[in-house]
PDB file of C-alpha atoms in Angstrom:
ATOM      1  CA  MET A 141     -17.315 -46.811  32.994  1.00  0.00           C
ATOM      2  CA  ILE A 142     -16.875 -43.640  34.998  1.00  0.00           C
ATOM      3  CA  LYS A 143     -18.227 -40.465  33.487  1.00  0.00           C
ATOM      4  CA  ILE A 144     -17.264 -36.949  34.521  1.00  0.00           C
ATOM      5  CA  THR A 145     -19.491 -34.095  33.448  1.00  0.00           C
ATOM      6  CA  VAL A 146     -18.312 -30.510  33.570  1.00  0.00           C
ATOM      7  CA  ASP A 147     -21.099 -28.009  33.869  1.00  0.00           C
ATOM      8  CA  ASP A 148     -19.266 -24.736  33.423  1.00  0.00           C
ATOM      9  CA  SER A 149     -20.909 -22.150  31.205  1.00  0.00           C
ATOM     10  CA  GLU A 150     -17.646 -20.237  30.681  1.00  0.00           C
ATOM     11  CA  LEU A 151     -15.849 -23.371  29.478  1.00  0.00           C
ATOM     12  CA  LYS A 152     -18.760 -24.250  27.207  1.00  0.00           C
ATOM     13  CA  GLN A 153     -18.677 -20.748  25.726  1.00  0.00           C
ATOM     14  CA  LEU A 154     -14.914 -20.982  25.137  1.00  0.00           C
ATOM     15  CA  LEU A 155     -15.338 -24.306  23.360  1.00  0.00           C
ATOM     16  CA  ASN A 156     -18.205 -22.923  21.261  1.00  0.00           C
ATOM     17  CA  ASP A 157     -16.047 -19.895  20.355  1.00  0.00           C
ATOM     18  CA  LEU A 158     -13.221 -22.215  19.304  1.00  0.00           C
ATOM     19  CA  VAL A 159     -15.548 -24.242  17.075  1.00  0.00           C
ATOM     20  CA  GLN A 160     -16.809 -21.014  15.483  1.00  0.00           C
ATOM     21  CA  LYS A 161     -13.266 -19.742  14.854  1.00  0.00           C
ATOM     22  CA  VAL A 162     -12.188 -23.030  13.304  1.00  0.00           C
ATOM     23  CA  SER A 163     -15.284 -23.078  11.095  1.00  0.00           C
ATOM     24  CA  ASP A 164     -15.087 -19.440   9.963  1.00  0.00           C
ATOM     25  CA  ARG A 165     -11.455 -18.782   9.115  1.00  0.00           C
ATOM     26  CA  ARG A 166     -12.042 -15.762   6.843  1.00  0.00           C
ATOM     27  CA  PRO A 167     -10.984 -13.226   9.507  1.00  0.00           C
ATOM     28  CA  LEU A 168      -7.746 -15.160  10.011  1.00  0.00           C
ATOM     29  CA  MET A 169      -7.103 -15.439   6.269  1.00  0.00           C
ATOM     30  CA  LYS A 170      -7.757 -11.720   5.831  1.00  0.00           C
ATOM     31  CA  ASN A 171      -5.163 -11.005   8.523  1.00  0.00           C
ATOM     32  CA  LEU A 172      -2.639 -13.399   6.926  1.00  0.00           C
ATOM     33  CA  ALA A 173      -3.147 -11.759   3.519  1.00  0.00           C
ATOM     34  CA  SER A 174      -2.493  -8.391   5.143  1.00  0.00           C
ATOM     35  CA  ILE A 175       0.705  -9.643   6.792  1.00  0.00           C
ATOM     36  CA  MET A 176       1.928 -11.004   3.457  1.00  0.00           C
ATOM     37  CA  HIS A 177       1.014  -7.781   1.639  1.00  0.00           C
ATOM     38  CA  ASN A 178       2.943  -5.762   4.225  1.00  0.00           C
ATOM     39  CA  ALA A 179       5.938  -8.085   3.735  1.00  0.00           C
ATOM     40  CA  VAL A 180       5.889  -7.493  -0.024  1.00  0.00           C
ATOM     41  CA  GLU A 181       5.657  -3.736   0.522  1.00  0.00           C
ATOM     42  CA  GLU A 182       8.673  -3.997   2.827  1.00  0.00           C
ATOM     43  CA  ASN A 183      10.547  -5.924   0.115  1.00  0.00           C
ATOM     44  CA  PHE A 184      10.004  -3.019  -2.279  1.00  0.00           C
ATOM     45  CA  GLU A 185      10.886  -0.453   0.387  1.00  0.00           C
ATOM     46  CA  GLN A 186      14.173  -2.161   1.247  1.00  0.00           C
ATOM     47  CA  GLU A 187      14.859  -3.226  -2.356  1.00  0.00           C
ATOM     48  CA  GLY A 188      14.848  -6.853  -1.336  1.00  0.00           C
ATOM     49  CA  ARG A 189      15.393  -8.856   1.817  1.00  0.00           C
ATOM     50  CA  PRO A 190      18.177  -9.787   1.119  1.00  0.00           C
ATOM     51  CA  ARG A 191      18.934  -6.820  -1.105  1.00  0.00           C
ATOM     52  CA  TRP A 192      18.382  -7.247  -4.853  1.00  0.00           C
ATOM     53  CA  LYS A 193      21.038  -6.668  -7.456  1.00  0.00           C
ATOM     54  CA  PRO A 194      20.402  -3.061  -8.581  1.00  0.00           C
ATOM     55  CA  SER A 195      19.308  -2.403 -12.146  1.00  0.00           C
ATOM     56  CA  GLN A 196      21.568  -0.503 -14.553  1.00  0.00           C
ATOM     57  CA  ARG A 197      19.068   2.353 -14.661  1.00  0.00           C
ATOM     58  CA  VAL A 198      19.173   2.722 -10.880  1.00  0.00           C
ATOM     59  CA  LYS A 199      22.957   2.738 -10.939  1.00  0.00           C
ATOM     60  CA  LYS A 200      22.936   5.555 -13.519  1.00  0.00           C
ATOM     61  CA  GLN A 201      19.928   7.635 -12.459  1.00  0.00           C
ATOM     62  CA  GLY A 202      19.344   6.802  -8.811  1.00  0.00           C
ATOM     63  CA  GLY A 203      15.972   5.691  -7.557  1.00  0.00           C
ATOM     64  CA  LYS A 204      14.956   2.247  -6.408  1.00  0.00           C
ATOM     65  CA  THR A 205      15.215  -1.101  -8.167  1.00  0.00           C
ATOM     66  CA  LEU A 206      11.859  -2.378  -9.550  1.00  0.00           C
ATOM     67  CA  GLN A 207      10.273   0.994  -8.822  1.00  0.00           C
ATOM     68  CA  ASP A 208      10.956   3.034 -11.939  1.00  0.00           C
ATOM     69  CA  THR A 209       7.254   3.836 -12.399  1.00  0.00           C
ATOM     70  CA  GLY A 210       5.892   2.193  -9.255  1.00  0.00           C
ATOM     71  CA  SER A 211       3.320   0.208 -11.211  1.00  0.00           C
ATOM     72  CA  LEU A 212       4.607  -3.229 -10.177  1.00  0.00           C
ATOM     73  CA  ALA A 213       4.534  -2.373  -6.478  1.00  0.00           C
ATOM     74  CA  ALA A 214       1.117  -0.745  -6.894  1.00  0.00           C
ATOM     75  CA  SER A 215      -0.251  -3.829  -8.647  1.00  0.00           C
ATOM     76  CA  ILE A 216       0.172  -6.119  -5.635  1.00  0.00           C
ATOM     77  CA  THR A 217      -3.220  -7.332  -4.476  1.00  0.00           C
ATOM     78  CA  THR A 218      -4.551  -9.679  -1.834  1.00  0.00           C
ATOM     79  CA  ARG A 219      -7.268 -12.282  -2.016  1.00  0.00           C
ATOM     80  CA  TYR A 220      -8.578 -14.540   0.712  1.00  0.00           C
ATOM     81  CA  ASP A 221     -11.401 -16.938   1.438  1.00  0.00           C
ATOM     82  CA  ASN A 222     -12.154 -19.405   4.201  1.00  0.00           C
ATOM     83  CA  ASP A 223      -9.239 -21.663   3.263  1.00  0.00           C
ATOM     84  CA  SER A 224      -6.515 -19.496   1.744  1.00  0.00           C
ATOM     85  CA  ALA A 225      -4.736 -16.165   1.671  1.00  0.00           C
ATOM     86  CA  VAL A 226      -2.980 -15.066  -1.531  1.00  0.00           C
ATOM     87  CA  VAL A 227      -0.817 -12.111  -2.524  1.00  0.00           C
ATOM     88  CA  GLY A 228       0.109 -11.522  -6.149  1.00  0.00           C
ATOM     89  CA  THR A 229       0.002  -9.383  -9.254  1.00  0.00           C
ATOM     90  CA  ASN A 230      -1.508  -9.616 -12.717  1.00  0.00           C
ATOM     91  CA  LYS A 231       1.305  -7.721 -14.460  1.00  0.00           C
ATOM     92  CA  VAL A 232       2.578  -9.663 -17.485  1.00  0.00           C
ATOM     93  CA  TYR A 233       6.196  -8.738 -16.778  1.00  0.00           C
ATOM     94  CA  ALA A 234       6.038  -9.611 -13.063  1.00  0.00           C
ATOM     95  CA  ALA A 235       7.378 -13.166 -13.359  1.00  0.00           C
ATOM     96  CA  ILE A 236      10.610 -12.159 -15.109  1.00  0.00           C
ATOM     97  CA  HIS A 237      11.431  -9.865 -12.189  1.00  0.00           C
ATOM     98  CA  GLN A 238      10.457 -12.438  -9.566  1.00  0.00           C
ATOM     99  CA  PHE A 239      12.361 -15.367 -11.097  1.00  0.00           C
ATOM    100  CA  GLY A 240      14.866 -13.703 -13.444  1.00  0.00           C
ATOM    101  CA  GLY A 241      15.688 -14.867 -16.959  1.00  0.00           C
ATOM    102  CA  LYS A 242      16.185 -13.704 -20.525  1.00  0.00           C
ATOM    103  CA  ALA A 243      14.032 -10.873 -21.845  1.00  0.00           C
ATOM    104  CA  GLY A 244      13.817  -8.304 -24.622  1.00  0.00           C
ATOM    105  CA  ARG A 245      14.063  -8.724 -28.367  1.00  0.00           C
ATOM    106  CA  GLY A 246      15.925 -11.918 -29.112  1.00  0.00           C
ATOM    107  CA  ARG A 247      16.102 -12.640 -25.390  1.00  0.00           C
ATOM    108  CA  LYS A 248      19.453 -10.820 -25.247  1.00  0.00           C
ATOM    109  CA  VAL A 249      18.915  -9.128 -21.887  1.00  0.00           C
ATOM    110  CA  THR A 250      19.474 -11.114 -18.699  1.00  0.00           C
ATOM    111  CA  ILE A 251      17.349  -9.943 -15.813  1.00  0.00           C
ATOM    112  CA  PRO A 252      18.464 -11.194 -12.389  1.00  0.00           C
ATOM    113  CA  GLU A 253      15.864 -12.613 -10.046  1.00  0.00           C
ATOM    114  CA  ARG A 254      14.500 -10.057  -7.616  1.00  0.00           C
ATOM    115  CA  PRO A 255      12.002 -11.992  -5.489  1.00  0.00           C
ATOM    116  CA  TYR A 256       9.578  -9.335  -4.309  1.00  0.00           C
ATOM    117  CA  LEU A 257       6.895 -11.954  -3.502  1.00  0.00           C
ATOM    118  CA  LYS A 258       8.966 -13.434  -0.703  1.00  0.00           C
ATOM    119  CA  LEU A 259       8.517 -13.879   3.026  1.00  0.00           C
ATOM    120  CA  THR A 260      11.378 -13.659   5.493  1.00  0.00           C
ATOM    121  CA  ASN A 261      11.663 -15.864   8.575  1.00  0.00           C
ATOM    122  CA  GLU A 262      10.374 -12.910  10.605  1.00  0.00           C
ATOM    123  CA  ASP A 263       7.320 -12.659   8.328  1.00  0.00           C
ATOM    124  CA  LEU A 264       6.653 -16.363   8.847  1.00  0.00           C
ATOM    125  CA  GLU A 265       6.897 -15.879  12.605  1.00  0.00           C
ATOM    126  CA  ASP A 266       4.331 -13.054  12.346  1.00  0.00           C
ATOM    127  CA  ILE A 267       2.018 -15.421  10.468  1.00  0.00           C
ATOM    128  CA  LYS A 268       2.459 -18.169  13.071  1.00  0.00           C
ATOM    129  CA  GLN A 269       1.757 -15.681  15.853  1.00  0.00           C
ATOM    130  CA  ALA A 270      -1.395 -14.454  14.099  1.00  0.00           C
ATOM    131  CA  VAL A 271      -2.665 -18.032  13.823  1.00  0.00           C
ATOM    132  CA  LYS A 272      -1.958 -18.683  17.511  1.00  0.00           C
ATOM    133  CA  GLU A 273      -3.688 -15.471  18.555  1.00  0.00           C
ATOM    134  CA  TYR A 274      -6.695 -16.280  16.390  1.00  0.00           C
ATOM    135  CA  LEU A 275      -7.142 -19.660  18.022  1.00  0.00           C
ATOM    136  CA  ILE A 276      -6.776 -18.368  21.565  1.00  0.00           C
TER     137      ILE A 276
END
């Protein structure tokens, strides 16, 4: 057997840094949560990507869809740990706006889906880039 030993302190430090980064992923997950949160904010700003079907109230009074009071957009929070990054809301009515469906008394009102918790291909590319940069 032939054995080659590399005695390079810079290379050893780079390898040690890589091990540390792979072991402690919280900084990466915090960054990913931030990217996702920014994407959701952009969804509200642009009224969907692609654009949501406007609500009747918006058609009549102006304003922005899903932003009558601003409480849904303001309720978006992030959470992260060593293994995950999450963006979401605790608003009871949030799911009906995300997925659409029947609502109201007797379920007589149809609410179209307006996926505000959605990432575009560009958002996914930003996430991939952040992961690559973290590991370099």
